[in-house]
PDB file of N, CA and C in Angstrom:
ATOM      1  N   HIS A  17     139.546  94.231 123.989  1.00  0.00           N
ATOM      2  CA  HIS A  17     138.917  93.331 124.936  1.00  0.00           C
ATOM      3  C   HIS A  17     137.478  93.767 125.157  1.00  0.00           C
ATOM      4  N   TYR A  18     136.548  92.816 125.092  1.00  0.00           N
ATOM      5  CA  TYR A  18     135.126  93.129 125.204  1.00  0.00           C
ATOM      6  C   TYR A  18     134.620  92.772 126.588  1.00  0.00           C
ATOM      7  N   SER A  19     133.726  93.595 127.106  1.00  0.00           N
ATOM      8  CA  SER A  19     133.264  93.398 128.473  1.00  0.00           C
ATOM      9  C   SER A  19     132.040  92.487 128.573  1.00  0.00           C
ATOM     10  N   SER A  20     131.412  92.149 127.457  1.00  0.00           N
ATOM     11  CA  SER A  20     130.248  91.274 127.529  1.00  0.00           C
ATOM     12  C   SER A  20     130.159  90.394 126.293  1.00  0.00           C
ATOM     13  N   ARG A  21     129.348  89.344 126.407  1.00  0.00           N
ATOM     14  CA  ARG A  21     129.100  88.472 125.266  1.00  0.00           C
ATOM     15  C   ARG A  21     128.523  89.267 124.102  1.00  0.00           C
ATOM     16  N   ALA A  22     127.582  90.127 124.415  1.00  0.00           N
ATOM     17  CA  ALA A  22     126.907  90.908 123.377  1.00  0.00           C
ATOM     18  C   ALA A  22     127.895  91.793 122.615  1.00  0.00           C
ATOM     19  N   GLU A  23     128.809  92.431 123.317  1.00  0.00           N
ATOM     20  CA  GLU A  23     129.804  93.286 122.652  1.00  0.00           C
ATOM     21  C   GLU A  23     130.698  92.467 121.728  1.00  0.00           C
ATOM     22  N   LEU A  24     131.126  91.299 122.192  1.00  0.00           N
ATOM     23  CA  LEU A  24     131.955  90.442 121.359  1.00  0.00           C
ATOM     24  C   LEU A  24     131.192  90.018 120.113  1.00  0.00           C
ATOM     25  N   PHE A  25     129.958  89.575 120.288  1.00  0.00           N
ATOM     26  CA  PHE A  25     129.142  89.155 119.146  1.00  0.00           C
ATOM     27  C   PHE A  25     128.940  90.302 118.161  1.00  0.00           C
ATOM     28  N   MET A  26     128.596  91.472 118.668  1.00  0.00           N
ATOM     29  CA  MET A  26     128.338  92.614 117.797  1.00  0.00           C
ATOM     30  C   MET A  26     129.602  93.072 117.072  1.00  0.00           C
ATOM     31  N   SER A  27     130.774  92.737 117.592  1.00  0.00           N
ATOM     32  CA  SER A  27     132.008  93.102 116.897  1.00  0.00           C
ATOM     33  C   SER A  27     132.147  92.355 115.572  1.00  0.00           C
ATOM     34  N   PHE A  28     131.416  91.265 115.412  1.00  0.00           N
ATOM     35  CA  PHE A  28     131.447  90.500 114.167  1.00  0.00           C
ATOM     36  C   PHE A  28     130.425  90.998 113.154  1.00  0.00           C
ATOM     37  N   VAL A  29     129.591  91.922 113.554  1.00  0.00           N
ATOM     38  CA  VAL A  29     128.636  92.547 112.638  1.00  0.00           C
ATOM     39  C   VAL A  29     129.367  93.740 112.036  1.00  0.00           C
ATOM     40  N   ASN A  30     129.818  93.565 110.805  1.00  0.00           N
ATOM     41  CA  ASN A  30     130.719  94.550 110.240  1.00  0.00           C
ATOM     42  C   ASN A  30     130.107  95.383 109.112  1.00  0.00           C
ATOM     43  N   LYS A  31     128.806  95.371 108.988  1.00  0.00           N
ATOM     44  CA  LYS A  31     128.161  96.188 107.964  1.00  0.00           C
ATOM     45  C   LYS A  31     127.249  97.199 108.649  1.00  0.00           C
ATOM     46  N   GLY A  32     127.177  98.373 108.077  1.00  0.00           N
ATOM     47  CA  GLY A  32     126.363  99.433 108.646  1.00  0.00           C
ATOM     48  C   GLY A  32     124.915  99.351 108.207  1.00  0.00           C
ATOM     49  N   PRO A  33     124.085 100.229 108.738  1.00  0.00           N
ATOM     50  CA  PRO A  33     122.651 100.219 108.421  1.00  0.00           C
ATOM     51  C   PRO A  33     122.349 100.560 106.968  1.00  0.00           C
ATOM     52  N   ASP A  34     123.295 101.137 106.242  1.00  0.00           N
ATOM     53  CA  ASP A  34     123.072 101.486 104.846  1.00  0.00           C
ATOM     54  C   ASP A  34     123.416 100.353 103.886  1.00  0.00           C
ATOM     55  N   SER A  35     123.881  99.236 104.408  1.00  0.00           N
ATOM     56  CA  SER A  35     124.232  98.100 103.566  1.00  0.00           C
ATOM     57  C   SER A  35     122.977  97.517 102.929  1.00  0.00           C
ATOM     58  N   GLU A  36     123.040  97.223 101.649  1.00  0.00           N
ATOM     59  CA  GLU A  36     121.892  96.646 100.958  1.00  0.00           C
ATOM     60  C   GLU A  36     121.645  95.204 101.364  1.00  0.00           C
ATOM     61  N   ARG A  37     122.700  94.468 101.661  1.00  0.00           N
ATOM     62  CA  ARG A  37     122.561  93.046 101.944  1.00  0.00           C
ATOM     63  C   ARG A  37     122.475  92.707 103.432  1.00  0.00           C
ATOM     64  N   GLY A  38     122.893  93.583 104.279  1.00  0.00           N
ATOM     65  CA  GLY A  38     122.853  93.299 105.705  1.00  0.00           C
ATOM     66  C   GLY A  38     123.934  92.325 106.133  1.00  0.00           C
ATOM     67  N   VAL A  39     123.728  91.661 107.256  1.00  0.00           N
ATOM     68  CA  VAL A  39     124.720  90.759 107.828  1.00  0.00           C
ATOM     69  C   VAL A  39     124.062  89.422 108.130  1.00  0.00           C
ATOM     70  N   SER A  40     124.767  88.339 107.871  1.00  0.00           N
ATOM     71  CA  SER A  40     124.281  87.015 108.217  1.00  0.00           C
ATOM     72  C   SER A  40     124.525  86.770 109.700  1.00  0.00           C
ATOM     73  N   ILE A  41     123.471  86.592 110.452  1.00  0.00           N
ATOM     74  CA  ILE A  41     123.597  86.304 111.878  1.00  0.00           C
ATOM     75  C   ILE A  41     124.287  84.957 112.070  1.00  0.00           C
ATOM     76  N   ASN A  42     124.016  84.005 111.174  1.00  0.00           N
ATOM     77  CA  ASN A  42     124.652  82.695 111.257  1.00  0.00           C
ATOM     78  C   ASN A  42     126.168  82.814 111.139  1.00  0.00           C
ATOM     79  N   LYS A  43     126.653  83.618 110.189  1.00  0.00           N
ATOM     80  CA  LYS A  43     128.097  83.803 110.031  1.00  0.00           C
ATOM     81  C   LYS A  43     128.695  84.493 111.249  1.00  0.00           C
ATOM     82  N   ALA A  44     128.003  85.495 111.765  1.00  0.00           N
ATOM     83  CA  ALA A  44     128.494  86.192 112.960  1.00  0.00           C
ATOM     84  C   ALA A  44     128.545  85.229 114.150  1.00  0.00           C
ATOM     85  N   LEU A  45     127.540  84.366 114.264  1.00  0.00           N
ATOM     86  CA  LEU A  45     127.508  83.403 115.364  1.00  0.00           C
ATOM     87  C   LEU A  45     128.631  82.376 115.232  1.00  0.00           C
ATOM     88  N   LYS A  46     128.940  81.940 114.020  1.00  0.00           N
ATOM     89  CA  LYS A  46     130.057  81.011 113.807  1.00  0.00           C
ATOM     90  C   LYS A  46     131.378  81.662 114.213  1.00  0.00           C
ATOM     91  N   ARG A  47     131.566  82.923 113.855  1.00  0.00           N
ATOM     92  CA  ARG A  47     132.790  83.642 114.235  1.00  0.00           C
ATOM     93  C   ARG A  47     132.874  83.780 115.757  1.00  0.00           C
ATOM     94  N   TYR A  48     131.724  84.064 116.368  1.00  0.00           N
ATOM     95  CA  TYR A  48     131.648  84.187 117.830  1.00  0.00           C
ATOM     96  C   TYR A  48     132.083  82.872 118.494  1.00  0.00           C
ATOM     97  N   HIS A  49     131.546  81.748 118.021  1.00  0.00           N
ATOM     98  CA  HIS A  49     131.906  80.443 118.586  1.00  0.00           C
ATOM     99  C   HIS A  49     133.396  80.159 118.410  1.00  0.00           C
ATOM    100  N   ARG A  50     133.914  80.488 117.244  1.00  0.00           N
ATOM    101  CA  ARG A  50     135.341  80.263 116.973  1.00  0.00           C
ATOM    102  C   ARG A  50     136.201  81.111 117.916  1.00  0.00           C
ATOM    103  N   GLU A  51     135.809  82.367 118.112  1.00  0.00           N
ATOM    104  CA  GLU A  51     136.566  83.266 118.993  1.00  0.00           C
ATOM    105  C   GLU A  51     136.538  82.775 120.445  1.00  0.00           C
ATOM    106  N   LYS A  52     135.398  82.263 120.877  1.00  0.00           N
ATOM    107  CA  LYS A  52     135.255  81.769 122.251  1.00  0.00           C
ATOM    108  C   LYS A  52     135.901  80.399 122.435  1.00  0.00           C
ATOM    109  N   GLY A  53     136.286  79.743 121.324  1.00  0.00           N
ATOM    110  CA  GLY A  53     136.914  78.431 121.405  1.00  0.00           C
ATOM    111  C   GLY A  53     135.930  77.326 121.729  1.00  0.00           C
ATOM    112  N   LEU A  54     134.676  77.485 121.359  1.00  0.00           N
ATOM    113  CA  LEU A  54     133.652  76.488 121.650  1.00  0.00           C
ATOM    114  C   LEU A  54     133.645  75.416 120.570  1.00  0.00           C
ATOM    115  N   ARG A  55     133.687  74.157 120.993  1.00  0.00           N
ATOM    116  CA  ARG A  55     133.694  73.054 120.022  1.00  0.00           C
ATOM    117  C   ARG A  55     132.510  72.116 120.237  1.00  0.00           C
ATOM    118  N   ALA A  56     132.186  71.803 121.469  1.00  0.00           N
ATOM    119  CA  ALA A  56     131.098  70.869 121.760  1.00  0.00           C
ATOM    120  C   ALA A  56     129.740  71.534 121.544  1.00  0.00           C
ATOM    121  N   VAL A  57     128.806  70.762 121.021  1.00  0.00           N
ATOM    122  CA  VAL A  57     127.464  71.277 120.746  1.00  0.00           C
ATOM    123  C   VAL A  57     126.816  71.794 122.024  1.00  0.00           C
ATOM    124  N   GLU A  58     126.982  71.073 123.122  1.00  0.00           N
ATOM    125  CA  GLU A  58     126.373  71.483 124.393  1.00  0.00           C
ATOM    126  C   GLU A  58     126.927  72.825 124.857  1.00  0.00           C
ATOM    127  N   ASP A  59     128.239  73.008 124.691  1.00  0.00           N
ATOM    128  CA  ASP A  59     128.867  74.272 125.084  1.00  0.00           C
ATOM    129  C   ASP A  59     128.306  75.421 124.245  1.00  0.00           C
ATOM    130  N   LYS A  60     128.147  75.183 122.954  1.00  0.00           N
ATOM    131  CA  LYS A  60     127.617  76.208 122.057  1.00  0.00           C
ATOM    132  C   LYS A  60     126.181  76.558 122.430  1.00  0.00           C
ATOM    133  N   GLU A  61     125.375  75.541 122.717  1.00  0.00           N
ATOM    134  CA  GLU A  61     123.975  75.785 123.066  1.00  0.00           C
ATOM    135  C   GLU A  61     123.858  76.597 124.352  1.00  0.00           C
ATOM    136  N   ASP A  62     124.648  76.243 125.354  1.00  0.00           N
ATOM    137  CA  ASP A  62     124.621  76.980 126.624  1.00  0.00           C
ATOM    138  C   ASP A  62     125.082  78.419 126.422  1.00  0.00           C
ATOM    139  N   GLU A  63     126.157  78.596 125.658  1.00  0.00           N
ATOM    140  CA  GLU A  63     126.673  79.943 125.405  1.00  0.00           C
ATOM    141  C   GLU A  63     125.671  80.766 124.611  1.00  0.00           C
ATOM    142  N   ASP A  64     125.011  80.142 123.629  1.00  0.00           N
ATOM    143  CA  ASP A  64     124.008  80.846 122.823  1.00  0.00           C
ATOM    144  C   ASP A  64     122.845  81.332 123.681  1.00  0.00           C
ATOM    145  N   LYS A  65     122.408  80.506 124.622  1.00  0.00           N
ATOM    146  CA  LYS A  65     121.315  80.917 125.513  1.00  0.00           C
ATOM    147  C   LYS A  65     121.683  82.172 126.283  1.00  0.00           C
ATOM    148  N   GLU A  66     122.896  82.202 126.806  1.00  0.00           N
ATOM    149  CA  GLU A  66     123.348  83.376 127.559  1.00  0.00           C
ATOM    150  C   GLU A  66     123.516  84.590 126.644  1.00  0.00           C
ATOM    151  N   LEU A  67     124.027  84.359 125.448  1.00  0.00           N
ATOM    152  CA  LEU A  67     124.194  85.450 124.491  1.00  0.00           C
ATOM    153  C   LEU A  67     122.850  86.076 124.147  1.00  0.00           C
ATOM    154  N   TRP A  68     121.848  85.260 123.826  1.00  0.00           N
ATOM    155  CA  TRP A  68     120.541  85.803 123.423  1.00  0.00           C
ATOM    156  C   TRP A  68     119.850  86.519 124.583  1.00  0.00           C
ATOM    157  N   LYS A  69     120.185  86.166 125.814  1.00  0.00           N
ATOM    158  CA  LYS A  69     119.649  86.917 126.958  1.00  0.00           C
ATOM    159  C   LYS A  69     120.207  88.336 126.983  1.00  0.00           C
ATOM    160  N   ASP A  70     121.479  88.476 126.527  1.00  0.00           N
ATOM    161  CA  ASP A  70     122.126  89.789 126.532  1.00  0.00           C
ATOM    162  C   ASP A  70     121.697  90.666 125.359  1.00  0.00           C
ATOM    163  N   LEU A  71     121.271  90.040 124.264  1.00  0.00           N
ATOM    164  CA  LEU A  71     120.885  90.788 123.063  1.00  0.00           C
ATOM    165  C   LEU A  71     119.384  91.040 123.049  1.00  0.00           C
ATOM    166  N   ARG A  72     118.981  92.090 122.374  1.00  0.00           N
ATOM    167  CA  ARG A  72     117.569  92.433 122.257  1.00  0.00           C
ATOM    168  C   ARG A  72     117.232  92.685 120.792  1.00  0.00           C
ATOM    169  N   LEU A  73     116.005  92.384 120.420  1.00  0.00           N
ATOM    170  CA  LEU A  73     115.501  92.657 119.084  1.00  0.00           C
ATOM    171  C   LEU A  73     114.368  93.671 119.202  1.00  0.00           C
ATOM    172  N   ARG A  74     114.320  94.575 118.261  1.00  0.00           N
ATOM    173  CA  ARG A  74     113.246  95.566 118.251  1.00  0.00           C
ATOM    174  C   ARG A  74     112.927  95.909 116.799  1.00  0.00           C
ATOM    175  N   LYS A  75     111.685  96.165 116.522  1.00  0.00           N
ATOM    176  CA  LYS A  75     111.281  96.576 115.183  1.00  0.00           C
ATOM    177  C   LYS A  75     111.274  98.096 115.140  1.00  0.00           C
ATOM    178  N   ASN A  76     111.948  98.671 114.134  1.00  0.00           N
ATOM    179  CA  ASN A  76     112.000 100.131 114.025  1.00  0.00           C
ATOM    180  C   ASN A  76     110.806 100.663 113.229  1.00  0.00           C
ATOM    181  N   GLU A  77     110.770 101.980 113.046  1.00  0.00           N
ATOM    182  CA  GLU A  77     109.635 102.617 112.375  1.00  0.00           C
ATOM    183  C   GLU A  77     109.500 102.225 110.905  1.00  0.00           C
ATOM    184  N   ARG A  78     110.579 101.710 110.305  1.00  0.00           N
ATOM    185  CA  ARG A  78     110.533 101.259 108.916  1.00  0.00           C
ATOM    186  C   ARG A  78     110.184  99.784 108.798  1.00  0.00           C
ATOM    187  N   GLY A  79     109.913  99.140 109.933  1.00  0.00           N
ATOM    188  CA  GLY A  79     109.545  97.738 109.934  1.00  0.00           C
ATOM    189  C   GLY A  79     110.723  96.783 109.924  1.00  0.00           C
ATOM    190  N   GLU A  80     111.931  97.307 110.099  1.00  0.00           N
ATOM    191  CA  GLU A  80     113.136  96.475 110.126  1.00  0.00           C
ATOM    192  C   GLU A  80     113.390  95.966 111.534  1.00  0.00           C
ATOM    193  N   ILE A  81     113.925  94.758 111.626  1.00  0.00           N
ATOM    194  CA  ILE A  81     114.307  94.196 112.923  1.00  0.00           C
ATOM    195  C   ILE A  81     115.717  94.694 113.239  1.00  0.00           C
ATOM    196  N   VAL A  82     115.884  95.269 114.423  1.00  0.00           N
ATOM    197  CA  VAL A  82     117.164  95.842 114.846  1.00  0.00           C
ATOM    198  C   VAL A  82     117.658  95.025 116.040  1.00  0.00           C
ATOM    199  N   LEU A  83     118.920  94.631 115.972  1.00  0.00           N
ATOM    200  CA  LEU A  83     119.565  93.863 117.029  1.00  0.00           C
ATOM    201  C   LEU A  83     120.465  94.793 117.814  1.00  0.00           C
ATOM    202  N   PHE A  84     120.334  94.812 119.139  1.00  0.00           N
ATOM    203  CA  PHE A  84     121.166  95.682 119.960  1.00  0.00           C
ATOM    204  C   PHE A  84     121.365  95.060 121.333  1.00  0.00           C
ATOM    205  N   PHE A  85     122.231  95.688 122.126  1.00  0.00           N
ATOM    206  CA  PHE A  85     122.480  95.222 123.497  1.00  0.00           C
ATOM    207  C   PHE A  85     122.447  96.368 124.442  1.00  0.00           C
TER     208      PHE A  85
END
């Protein structure tokens, strides 16, 4: 059981930092919507707004974008 939207979303990111291909944020977001049971576009948009408020992006010293909560 996850305590926040961000934790649930990040649970769908299943590749580590050493992965050559990384993770598709779109695929993770689709899994997130499916897990939350969201079907209507409006529901997804509202949930996405709240999710992105919980998540943060930062550029690391190697110039990579890092997603965290």
